[in-house]
Amino acid sequence: QVQLVESGGGLVQPGGSLRLSCTASARIFSINAMGWYRQAPGKERELVARILSYGSTTYADSVKGRFTISRDNPKNTVYLQMNSLKPEDTAVYYCFYSRSDLSGPNYWGQGTQVTVSS
């Protein structure tokens, strides 16, 4: 069982930045994929960003150019750098782990709240 612990959320003003971290309880193997979904009140959960085993990244259109996902395999950690934050980014962000690039999420983090407001 892989446990994911995420952190870095909080309250930030529009235009500000946050960095989310997601650390796995076990070594992140090179074949896995990881990323974040987010869910805002009254909205469906949406994929925010994903990074595959070989480093390829995918972003939601709404965050492309503002968010950057990266991974540090020796630290078993994935990061989501969020810049130029907008109120529309307000949501609970859930880190996920997939066993391979071809599978859907297999494990989830506990979620971290991101609130963008003045």
mmCIF file of N, CA and C in Angstrom:
data_model
loop_
_atom_site.group_PDB
_atom_site.id
_atom_site.type_symbol
_atom_site.label_atom_id
_atom_site.label_comp_id
_atom_site.label_asym_id
_atom_site.label_seq_id
_atom_site.Cartn_x
_atom_site.Cartn_y
_atom_site.Cartn_z
ATOM 1 N N GLN A 1 0.836 -1.180 0.000
ATOM 2 C CA GLN A 1 0.000 0.000 0.000
ATOM 3 C C GLN A 1 0.883 1.246 0.000
ATOM 4 N N VAL A 2 0.611 2.136 -0.935
ATOM 5 C CA VAL A 2 1.339 3.390 -1.031
ATOM 6 C C VAL A 2 0.520 4.481 -0.360
ATOM 7 N N GLN A 3 1.122 5.158 0.588
ATOM 8 C CA GLN A 3 0.481 6.291 1.235
ATOM 9 C C GLN A 3 1.082 7.587 0.708
ATOM 10 N N LEU A 4 0.211 8.545 0.426
ATOM 11 C CA LEU A 4 0.625 9.828 -0.106
ATOM 12 C C LEU A 4 0.277 10.925 0.887
ATOM 13 N N VAL A 5 1.258 11.730 1.220
ATOM 14 C CA VAL A 5 1.058 12.852 2.120
ATOM 15 C C VAL A 5 1.339 14.129 1.352
ATOM 16 N N GLU A 6 0.341 14.996 1.270
ATOM 17 C CA GLU A 6 0.508 16.226 0.528
ATOM 18 C C GLU A 6 0.393 17.437 1.438
ATOM 19 N N SER A 7 1.046 18.501 1.024
ATOM 20 C CA SER A 7 1.081 19.723 1.793
ATOM 21 C C SER A 7 1.311 20.901 0.859
ATOM 22 N N GLY A 8 1.244 22.097 1.415
ATOM 23 C CA GLY A 8 1.548 23.296 0.659
ATOM 24 C C GLY A 8 0.364 24.180 0.335
ATOM 25 N N GLY A 9 -0.835 23.722 0.637
ATOM 26 C CA GLY A 9 -2.002 24.536 0.376
ATOM 27 C C GLY A 9 -2.105 25.687 1.355
ATOM 28 N N GLY A 10 -3.062 26.555 1.095
ATOM 29 C CA GLY A 10 -3.271 27.695 1.969
ATOM 30 C C GLY A 10 -4.070 28.776 1.293
ATOM 31 N N LEU A 11 -4.081 29.935 1.923
ATOM 32 C CA LEU A 11 -4.789 31.104 1.415
ATOM 33 C C LEU A 11 -3.789 32.044 0.759
ATOM 34 N N VAL A 12 -4.089 32.446 -0.461
ATOM 35 C CA VAL A 12 -3.206 33.332 -1.197
ATOM 36 C C VAL A 12 -4.044 34.324 -1.995
ATOM 37 N N GLN A 13 -3.505 35.511 -2.200
ATOM 38 C CA GLN A 13 -4.199 36.517 -2.995
ATOM 39 C C GLN A 13 -4.077 36.225 -4.482
ATOM 40 N N PRO A 14 -5.023 36.703 -5.277
ATOM 41 C CA PRO A 14 -4.899 36.535 -6.723
ATOM 42 C C PRO A 14 -3.551 37.048 -7.224
ATOM 43 N N GLY A 15 -2.951 36.278 -8.115
ATOM 44 C CA GLY A 15 -1.633 36.613 -8.622
ATOM 45 C C GLY A 15 -0.497 36.016 -7.826
ATOM 46 N N GLY A 16 -0.798 35.457 -6.690
ATOM 47 C CA GLY A 16 0.214 34.860 -5.848
ATOM 48 C C GLY A 16 0.592 33.465 -6.287
ATOM 49 N N SER A 17 1.458 32.842 -5.495
ATOM 50 C CA SER A 17 1.980 31.524 -5.832
ATOM 51 C C SER A 17 1.929 30.594 -4.635
ATOM 52 N N LEU A 18 1.800 29.327 -4.925
ATOM 53 C CA LEU A 18 1.900 28.265 -3.941
ATOM 54 C C LEU A 18 2.614 27.090 -4.575
ATOM 55 N N ARG A 19 3.237 26.282 -3.750
ATOM 56 C CA ARG A 19 3.831 25.047 -4.223
ATOM 57 C C ARG A 19 3.303 23.886 -3.401
ATOM 58 N N LEU A 20 2.649 22.969 -4.073
ATOM 59 C CA LEU A 20 2.155 21.767 -3.431
ATOM 60 C C LEU A 20 3.205 20.665 -3.507
ATOM 61 N N SER A 21 3.274 19.880 -2.455
ATOM 62 C CA SER A 21 4.179 18.747 -2.414
ATOM 63 C C SER A 21 3.390 17.483 -2.119
ATOM 64 N N CYS A 22 3.803 16.400 -2.709
ATOM 65 C CA CYS A 22 3.192 15.101 -2.465
ATOM 66 C C CYS A 22 4.310 14.086 -2.308
ATOM 67 N N THR A 23 4.390 13.489 -1.134
ATOM 68 C CA THR A 23 5.450 12.549 -0.825
ATOM 69 C C THR A 23 4.869 11.158 -0.609
ATOM 70 N N ALA A 24 5.451 10.187 -1.264
ATOM 71 C CA ALA A 24 5.004 8.807 -1.147
ATOM 72 C C ALA A 24 5.731 8.099 -0.014
ATOM 73 N N SER A 25 5.036 7.160 0.611
ATOM 74 C CA SER A 25 5.620 6.416 1.721
ATOM 75 C C SER A 25 6.643 5.396 1.259
ATOM 76 N N ALA A 26 6.632 5.092 -0.016
ATOM 77 C CA ALA A 26 7.573 4.153 -0.596
ATOM 78 C C ALA A 26 8.273 4.808 -1.776
ATOM 79 N N ARG A 27 9.318 4.165 -2.210
ATOM 80 C CA ARG A 27 10.078 4.699 -3.332
ATOM 81 C C ARG A 27 9.195 4.858 -4.562
ATOM 82 N N ILE A 28 9.343 5.989 -5.227
ATOM 83 C CA ILE A 28 8.624 6.229 -6.471
ATOM 84 C C ILE A 28 9.406 5.579 -7.601
ATOM 85 N N PHE A 29 8.841 4.526 -8.134
ATOM 86 C CA PHE A 29 9.498 3.826 -9.224
ATOM 87 C C PHE A 29 9.366 4.613 -10.510
ATOM 88 N N SER A 30 10.302 4.439 -11.374
ATOM 89 C CA SER A 30 10.364 5.219 -12.600
ATOM 90 C C SER A 30 9.212 4.942 -13.555
ATOM 91 N N ILE A 31 8.502 3.850 -13.373
ATOM 92 C CA ILE A 31 7.418 3.500 -14.275
ATOM 93 C C ILE A 31 6.080 4.129 -13.889
ATOM 94 N N ASN A 32 6.026 4.797 -12.753
ATOM 95 C CA ASN A 32 4.755 5.313 -12.274
ATOM 96 C C ASN A 32 4.431 6.688 -12.850
ATOM 97 N N ALA A 33 3.174 7.060 -12.716
ATOM 98 C CA ALA A 33 2.725 8.402 -13.032
ATOM 99 C C ALA A 33 2.098 9.013 -11.785
ATOM 100 N N MET A 34 2.238 10.309 -11.622
ATOM 101 C CA MET A 34 1.669 11.003 -10.479
ATOM 102 C C MET A 34 1.148 12.357 -10.919
ATOM 103 N N GLY A 35 0.302 12.935 -10.088
ATOM 104 C CA GLY A 35 -0.226 14.243 -10.411
ATOM 105 C C GLY A 35 -1.264 14.688 -9.404
ATOM 106 N N TRP A 36 -2.071 15.666 -9.809
ATOM 107 C CA TRP A 36 -3.133 16.216 -8.960
ATOM 108 C C TRP A 36 -4.436 16.342 -9.706
ATOM 109 N N TYR A 37 -5.498 15.978 -9.028
ATOM 110 C CA TYR A 37 -6.835 16.380 -9.371
ATOM 111 C C TYR A 37 -7.256 17.474 -8.395
ATOM 112 N N ARG A 38 -8.268 18.229 -8.768
ATOM 113 C CA ARG A 38 -8.835 19.190 -7.840
ATOM 114 C C ARG A 38 -10.353 19.160 -7.940
ATOM 115 N N GLN A 39 -10.991 19.554 -6.847
ATOM 116 C CA GLN A 39 -12.442 19.594 -6.812
ATOM 117 C C GLN A 39 -12.891 20.821 -6.032
ATOM 118 N N ALA A 40 -13.671 21.651 -6.694
ATOM 119 C CA ALA A 40 -14.243 22.829 -6.076
ATOM 120 C C ALA A 40 -15.702 22.550 -5.733
ATOM 121 N N PRO A 41 -16.252 23.268 -4.754
ATOM 122 C CA PRO A 41 -17.658 23.062 -4.401
ATOM 123 C C PRO A 41 -18.574 23.217 -5.603
ATOM 124 N N GLY A 42 -19.443 22.242 -5.801
ATOM 125 C CA GLY A 42 -20.390 22.291 -6.893
ATOM 126 C C GLY A 42 -19.833 21.931 -8.248
ATOM 127 N N LYS A 43 -18.577 21.541 -8.308
ATOM 128 C CA LYS A 43 -17.955 21.194 -9.572
ATOM 129 C C LYS A 43 -17.447 19.762 -9.557
ATOM 130 N N GLU A 44 -17.290 19.212 -10.746
ATOM 131 C CA GLU A 44 -16.730 17.878 -10.873
ATOM 132 C C GLU A 44 -15.226 17.909 -10.658
ATOM 133 N N ARG A 45 -14.710 16.797 -10.198
ATOM 134 C CA ARG A 45 -13.270 16.671 -10.041
ATOM 135 C C ARG A 45 -12.598 16.714 -11.412
ATOM 136 N N GLU A 46 -11.527 17.466 -11.520
ATOM 137 C CA GLU A 46 -10.842 17.597 -12.788
ATOM 138 C C GLU A 46 -9.345 17.353 -12.626
ATOM 139 N N LEU A 47 -8.763 16.803 -13.665
ATOM 140 C CA LEU A 47 -7.328 16.593 -13.683
ATOM 141 C C LEU A 47 -6.633 17.932 -13.876
ATOM 142 N N VAL A 48 -5.716 18.246 -12.973
ATOM 143 C CA VAL A 48 -4.971 19.491 -13.047
ATOM 144 C C VAL A 48 -3.660 19.294 -13.785
ATOM 145 N N ALA A 49 -2.905 18.302 -13.374
ATOM 146 C CA ALA A 49 -1.599 18.052 -13.964
ATOM 147 C C ALA A 49 -1.191 16.620 -13.709
ATOM 148 N N ARG A 50 -0.392 16.088 -14.606
ATOM 149 C CA ARG A 50 0.108 14.738 -14.475
ATOM 150 C C ARG A 50 1.506 14.681 -15.069
ATOM 151 N N ILE A 51 2.369 13.908 -14.440
ATOM 152 C CA ILE A 51 3.706 13.691 -14.958
ATOM 153 C C ILE A 51 3.926 12.193 -15.086
ATOM 154 N N LEU A 52 4.375 11.775 -16.259
ATOM 155 C CA LEU A 52 4.562 10.368 -16.548
ATOM 156 C C LEU A 52 5.967 9.916 -16.168
ATOM 157 N N SER A 53 6.191 8.629 -16.332
ATOM 158 C CA SER A 53 7.445 8.038 -15.874
ATOM 159 C C SER A 53 8.664 8.639 -16.554
ATOM 160 N N TYR A 54 8.518 8.998 -17.815
ATOM 161 C CA TYR A 54 9.642 9.528 -18.562
ATOM 162 C C TYR A 54 9.698 11.049 -18.567
ATOM 163 N N GLY A 55 8.824 11.685 -17.783
ATOM 164 C CA GLY A 55 8.878 13.116 -17.613
ATOM 165 C C GLY A 55 7.882 13.922 -18.411
ATOM 166 N N SER A 56 7.157 13.295 -19.301
ATOM 167 C CA SER A 56 6.138 14.005 -20.061
ATOM 168 C C SER A 56 5.053 14.520 -19.127
ATOM 169 N N THR A 57 4.563 15.716 -19.395
ATOM 170 C CA THR A 57 3.570 16.346 -18.531
ATOM 171 C C THR A 57 2.300 16.674 -19.279
ATOM 172 N N THR A 58 1.209 16.691 -18.543
ATOM 173 C CA THR A 58 -0.097 17.050 -19.060
ATOM 174 C C THR A 58 -0.728 18.051 -18.108
ATOM 175 N N TYR A 59 -1.368 19.078 -18.661
ATOM 176 C CA TYR A 59 -2.007 20.102 -17.849
ATOM 177 C C TYR A 59 -3.418 20.376 -18.350
ATOM 178 N N ALA A 60 -4.278 20.724 -17.419
ATOM 179 C CA ALA A 60 -5.574 21.238 -17.811
ATOM 180 C C ALA A 60 -5.389 22.549 -18.556
ATOM 181 N N ASP A 61 -6.244 22.795 -19.534
ATOM 182 C CA ASP A 61 -6.133 24.026 -20.306
ATOM 183 C C ASP A 61 -6.190 25.263 -19.411
ATOM 184 N N SER A 62 -6.949 25.183 -18.347
ATOM 185 C CA SER A 62 -7.139 26.330 -17.481
ATOM 186 C C SER A 62 -5.902 26.704 -16.676
ATOM 187 N N VAL A 63 -4.942 25.791 -16.556
ATOM 188 C CA VAL A 63 -3.746 26.065 -15.765
ATOM 189 C C VAL A 63 -2.478 26.075 -16.588
ATOM 190 N N LYS A 64 -2.566 25.707 -17.840
ATOM 191 C CA LYS A 64 -1.395 25.622 -18.693
ATOM 192 C C LYS A 64 -0.716 26.985 -18.796
ATOM 193 N N GLY A 65 0.592 26.982 -18.604
ATOM 194 C CA GLY A 65 1.349 28.216 -18.614
ATOM 195 C C GLY A 65 1.503 28.851 -17.252
ATOM 196 N N ARG A 66 0.709 28.419 -16.286
ATOM 197 C CA ARG A 66 0.780 28.957 -14.931
ATOM 198 C C ARG A 66 1.286 27.928 -13.919
ATOM 199 N N PHE A 67 0.955 26.672 -14.144
ATOM 200 C CA PHE A 67 1.338 25.600 -13.225
ATOM 201 C C PHE A 67 2.446 24.764 -13.847
ATOM 202 N N THR A 68 3.319 24.248 -13.003
ATOM 203 C CA THR A 68 4.384 23.365 -13.445
ATOM 204 C C THR A 68 4.494 22.186 -12.490
ATOM 205 N N ILE A 69 4.429 20.987 -13.033
ATOM 206 C CA ILE A 69 4.583 19.786 -12.228
ATOM 207 C C ILE A 69 5.975 19.215 -12.458
ATOM 208 N N SER A 70 6.572 18.720 -11.396
ATOM 209 C CA SER A 70 7.895 18.123 -11.476
ATOM 210 C C SER A 70 7.995 16.999 -10.463
ATOM 211 N N ARG A 71 9.008 16.178 -10.618
ATOM 212 C CA ARG A 71 9.183 15.072 -9.683
ATOM 213 C C ARG A 71 10.633 14.938 -9.281
ATOM 214 N N ASP A 72 10.825 14.490 -8.051
ATOM 215 C CA ASP A 72 12.147 14.244 -7.492
ATOM 216 C C ASP A 72 12.124 12.822 -6.961
ATOM 217 N N ASN A 73 12.500 11.885 -7.796
ATOM 218 C CA ASN A 73 12.382 10.480 -7.431
ATOM 219 C C ASN A 73 13.201 10.080 -6.197
ATOM 220 N N PRO A 74 14.437 10.587 -6.034
ATOM 221 C CA PRO A 74 15.169 10.223 -4.812
ATOM 222 C C PRO A 74 14.464 10.635 -3.537
ATOM 223 N N LYS A 75 13.658 11.693 -3.586
ATOM 224 C CA LYS A 75 12.913 12.149 -2.416
ATOM 225 C C LYS A 75 11.491 11.604 -2.373
ATOM 226 N N ASN A 76 11.137 10.786 -3.342
ATOM 227 C CA ASN A 76 9.784 10.223 -3.430
ATOM 228 C C ASN A 76 8.725 11.320 -3.422
ATOM 229 N N THR A 77 8.997 12.406 -4.099
ATOM 230 C CA THR A 77 8.148 13.585 -4.014
ATOM 231 C C THR A 77 7.843 14.160 -5.390
ATOM 232 N N VAL A 78 6.618 14.629 -5.530
ATOM 233 C CA VAL A 78 6.179 15.355 -6.710
ATOM 234 C C VAL A 78 5.736 16.742 -6.272
ATOM 235 N N TYR A 79 6.030 17.735 -7.082
ATOM 236 C CA TYR A 79 5.707 19.116 -6.765
ATOM 237 C C TYR A 79 4.791 19.708 -7.826
ATOM 238 N N LEU A 80 3.920 20.590 -7.380
ATOM 239 C CA LEU A 80 3.097 21.371 -8.287
ATOM 240 C C LEU A 80 3.304 22.840 -7.954
ATOM 241 N N GLN A 81 4.057 23.522 -8.793
ATOM 242 C CA GLN A 81 4.282 24.947 -8.628
ATOM 243 C C GLN A 81 3.138 25.691 -9.297
ATOM 244 N N MET A 82 2.429 26.491 -8.528
ATOM 245 C CA MET A 82 1.264 27.204 -9.019
ATOM 246 C C MET A 82 1.540 28.700 -8.951
ATOM 247 N N ASN A 83 1.615 29.327 -10.101
ATOM 248 C CA ASN A 83 1.867 30.758 -10.199
ATOM 249 C C ASN A 83 0.650 31.468 -10.782
ATOM 250 N N SER A 84 0.631 32.772 -10.608
ATOM 251 C CA SER A 84 -0.455 33.600 -11.140
ATOM 252 C C SER A 84 -1.818 33.025 -10.783
ATOM 253 N N LEU A 85 -1.984 32.700 -9.532
ATOM 254 C CA LEU A 85 -3.202 32.036 -9.093
ATOM 255 C C LEU A 85 -4.421 32.930 -9.247
ATOM 256 N N LYS A 86 -5.518 32.306 -9.596
ATOM 257 C CA LYS A 86 -6.788 32.979 -9.807
ATOM 258 C C LYS A 86 -7.826 32.433 -8.836
ATOM 259 N N PRO A 87 -8.870 33.214 -8.552
ATOM 260 C CA PRO A 87 -9.934 32.694 -7.691
ATOM 261 C C PRO A 87 -10.519 31.383 -8.198
ATOM 262 N N GLU A 88 -10.530 31.184 -9.503
ATOM 263 C CA GLU A 88 -11.051 29.960 -10.087
ATOM 264 C C GLU A 88 -10.216 28.734 -9.739
ATOM 265 N N ASP A 89 -9.009 28.948 -9.236
ATOM 266 C CA ASP A 89 -8.157 27.839 -8.820
ATOM 267 C C ASP A 89 -8.512 27.317 -7.432
ATOM 268 N N THR A 90 -9.400 27.992 -6.744
ATOM 269 C CA THR A 90 -9.796 27.571 -5.407
ATOM 270 C C THR A 90 -10.437 26.194 -5.448
ATOM 271 N N ALA A 91 -9.888 25.267 -4.686
ATOM 272 C CA ALA A 91 -10.374 23.893 -4.673
ATOM 273 C C ALA A 91 -9.563 23.097 -3.662
ATOM 274 N N VAL A 92 -10.010 21.884 -3.425
ATOM 275 C CA VAL A 92 -9.198 20.915 -2.712
ATOM 276 C C VAL A 92 -8.398 20.149 -3.752
ATOM 277 N N TYR A 93 -7.110 20.094 -3.559
ATOM 278 C CA TYR A 93 -6.217 19.441 -4.501
ATOM 279 C C TYR A 93 -5.806 18.083 -3.954
ATOM 280 N N TYR A 94 -6.010 17.048 -4.751
ATOM 281 C CA TYR A 94 -5.728 15.680 -4.347
ATOM 282 C C TYR A 94 -4.598 15.109 -5.193
ATOM 283 N N CYS A 95 -3.529 14.768 -4.549
ATOM 284 C CA CYS A 95 -2.432 14.092 -5.220
ATOM 285 C C CYS A 95 -2.823 12.646 -5.514
ATOM 286 N N PHE A 96 -2.355 12.131 -6.637
ATOM 287 C CA PHE A 96 -2.615 10.731 -6.956
ATOM 288 C C PHE A 96 -1.351 10.048 -7.459
ATOM 289 N N TYR A 97 -1.367 8.746 -7.338
ATOM 290 C CA TYR A 97 -0.282 7.884 -7.786
ATOM 291 C C TYR A 97 -0.878 6.797 -8.663
ATOM 292 N N SER A 98 -0.278 6.591 -9.824
ATOM 293 C CA SER A 98 -0.679 5.521 -10.718
ATOM 294 C C SER A 98 0.464 4.531 -10.860
ATOM 295 N N ARG A 99 0.136 3.269 -10.893
ATOM 296 C CA ARG A 99 1.171 2.234 -10.949
ATOM 297 C C ARG A 99 1.995 2.304 -12.221
ATOM 298 N N SER A 100 1.385 2.751 -13.282
ATOM 299 C CA SER A 100 2.090 2.878 -14.543
ATOM 300 C C SER A 100 1.500 4.031 -15.332
ATOM 301 N N ASP A 101 2.157 4.355 -16.429
ATOM 302 C CA ASP A 101 1.656 5.422 -17.291
ATOM 303 C C ASP A 101 0.309 5.077 -17.902
ATOM 304 N N LEU A 102 -0.034 3.812 -17.957
ATOM 305 C CA LEU A 102 -1.251 3.363 -18.621
ATOM 306 C C LEU A 102 -2.439 3.213 -17.685
ATOM 307 N N SER A 103 -2.216 3.249 -16.389
ATOM 308 C CA SER A 103 -3.291 3.035 -15.433
ATOM 309 C C SER A 103 -3.854 4.350 -14.914
ATOM 310 N N GLY A 104 -5.071 4.282 -14.404
ATOM 311 C CA GLY A 104 -5.651 5.415 -13.715
ATOM 312 C C GLY A 104 -5.107 5.509 -12.298
ATOM 313 N N PRO A 105 -5.579 6.503 -11.534
ATOM 314 C CA PRO A 105 -5.091 6.650 -10.156
ATOM 315 C C PRO A 105 -5.349 5.407 -9.316
ATOM 316 N N ASN A 106 -4.336 4.969 -8.596
ATOM 317 C CA ASN A 106 -4.453 3.829 -7.710
ATOM 318 C C ASN A 106 -4.419 4.219 -6.240
ATOM 319 N N TYR A 107 -3.777 5.335 -5.919
ATOM 320 C CA TYR A 107 -3.680 5.820 -4.554
ATOM 321 C C TYR A 107 -3.884 7.322 -4.551
ATOM 322 N N TRP A 108 -4.424 7.807 -3.421
ATOM 323 C CA TRP A 108 -4.753 9.220 -3.296
ATOM 324 C C TRP A 108 -4.183 9.819 -2.031
ATOM 325 N N GLY A 109 -3.795 11.081 -2.117
ATOM 326 C CA GLY A 109 -3.430 11.828 -0.939
ATOM 327 C C GLY A 109 -4.667 12.294 -0.192
ATOM 328 N N GLN A 110 -4.456 12.896 0.968
ATOM 329 C CA GLN A 110 -5.577 13.300 1.818
ATOM 330 C C GLN A 110 -6.250 14.582 1.350
ATOM 331 N N GLY A 111 -5.630 15.296 0.442
ATOM 332 C CA GLY A 111 -6.161 16.548 -0.056
ATOM 333 C C GLY A 111 -5.616 17.742 0.704
ATOM 334 N N THR A 112 -5.428 18.832 -0.007
ATOM 335 C CA THR A 112 -5.003 20.079 0.613
ATOM 336 C C THR A 112 -5.802 21.225 0.004
ATOM 337 N N GLN A 113 -6.269 22.118 0.855
ATOM 338 C CA GLN A 113 -7.124 23.215 0.417
ATOM 339 C C GLN A 113 -6.292 24.362 -0.135
ATOM 340 N N VAL A 114 -6.653 24.810 -1.318
ATOM 341 C CA VAL A 114 -6.071 26.006 -1.917
ATOM 342 C C VAL A 114 -7.189 27.027 -2.076
ATOM 343 N N THR A 115 -7.007 28.179 -1.473
ATOM 344 C CA THR A 115 -7.997 29.248 -1.555
ATOM 345 C C THR A 115 -7.329 30.499 -2.094
ATOM 346 N N VAL A 116 -7.856 31.014 -3.185
ATOM 347 C CA VAL A 116 -7.325 32.220 -3.818
ATOM 348 C C VAL A 116 -8.378 33.308 -3.675
ATOM 349 N N SER A 117 -8.090 34.275 -2.850
ATOM 350 C CA SER A 117 -9.064 35.320 -2.545
ATOM 351 C C SER A 117 -8.352 36.553 -2.023
ATOM 352 N N SER A 118 -8.932 37.704 -2.301
ATOM 353 C CA SER A 118 -8.418 38.952 -1.773
ATOM 354 C C SER A 118 -9.117 39.341 -0.482
#
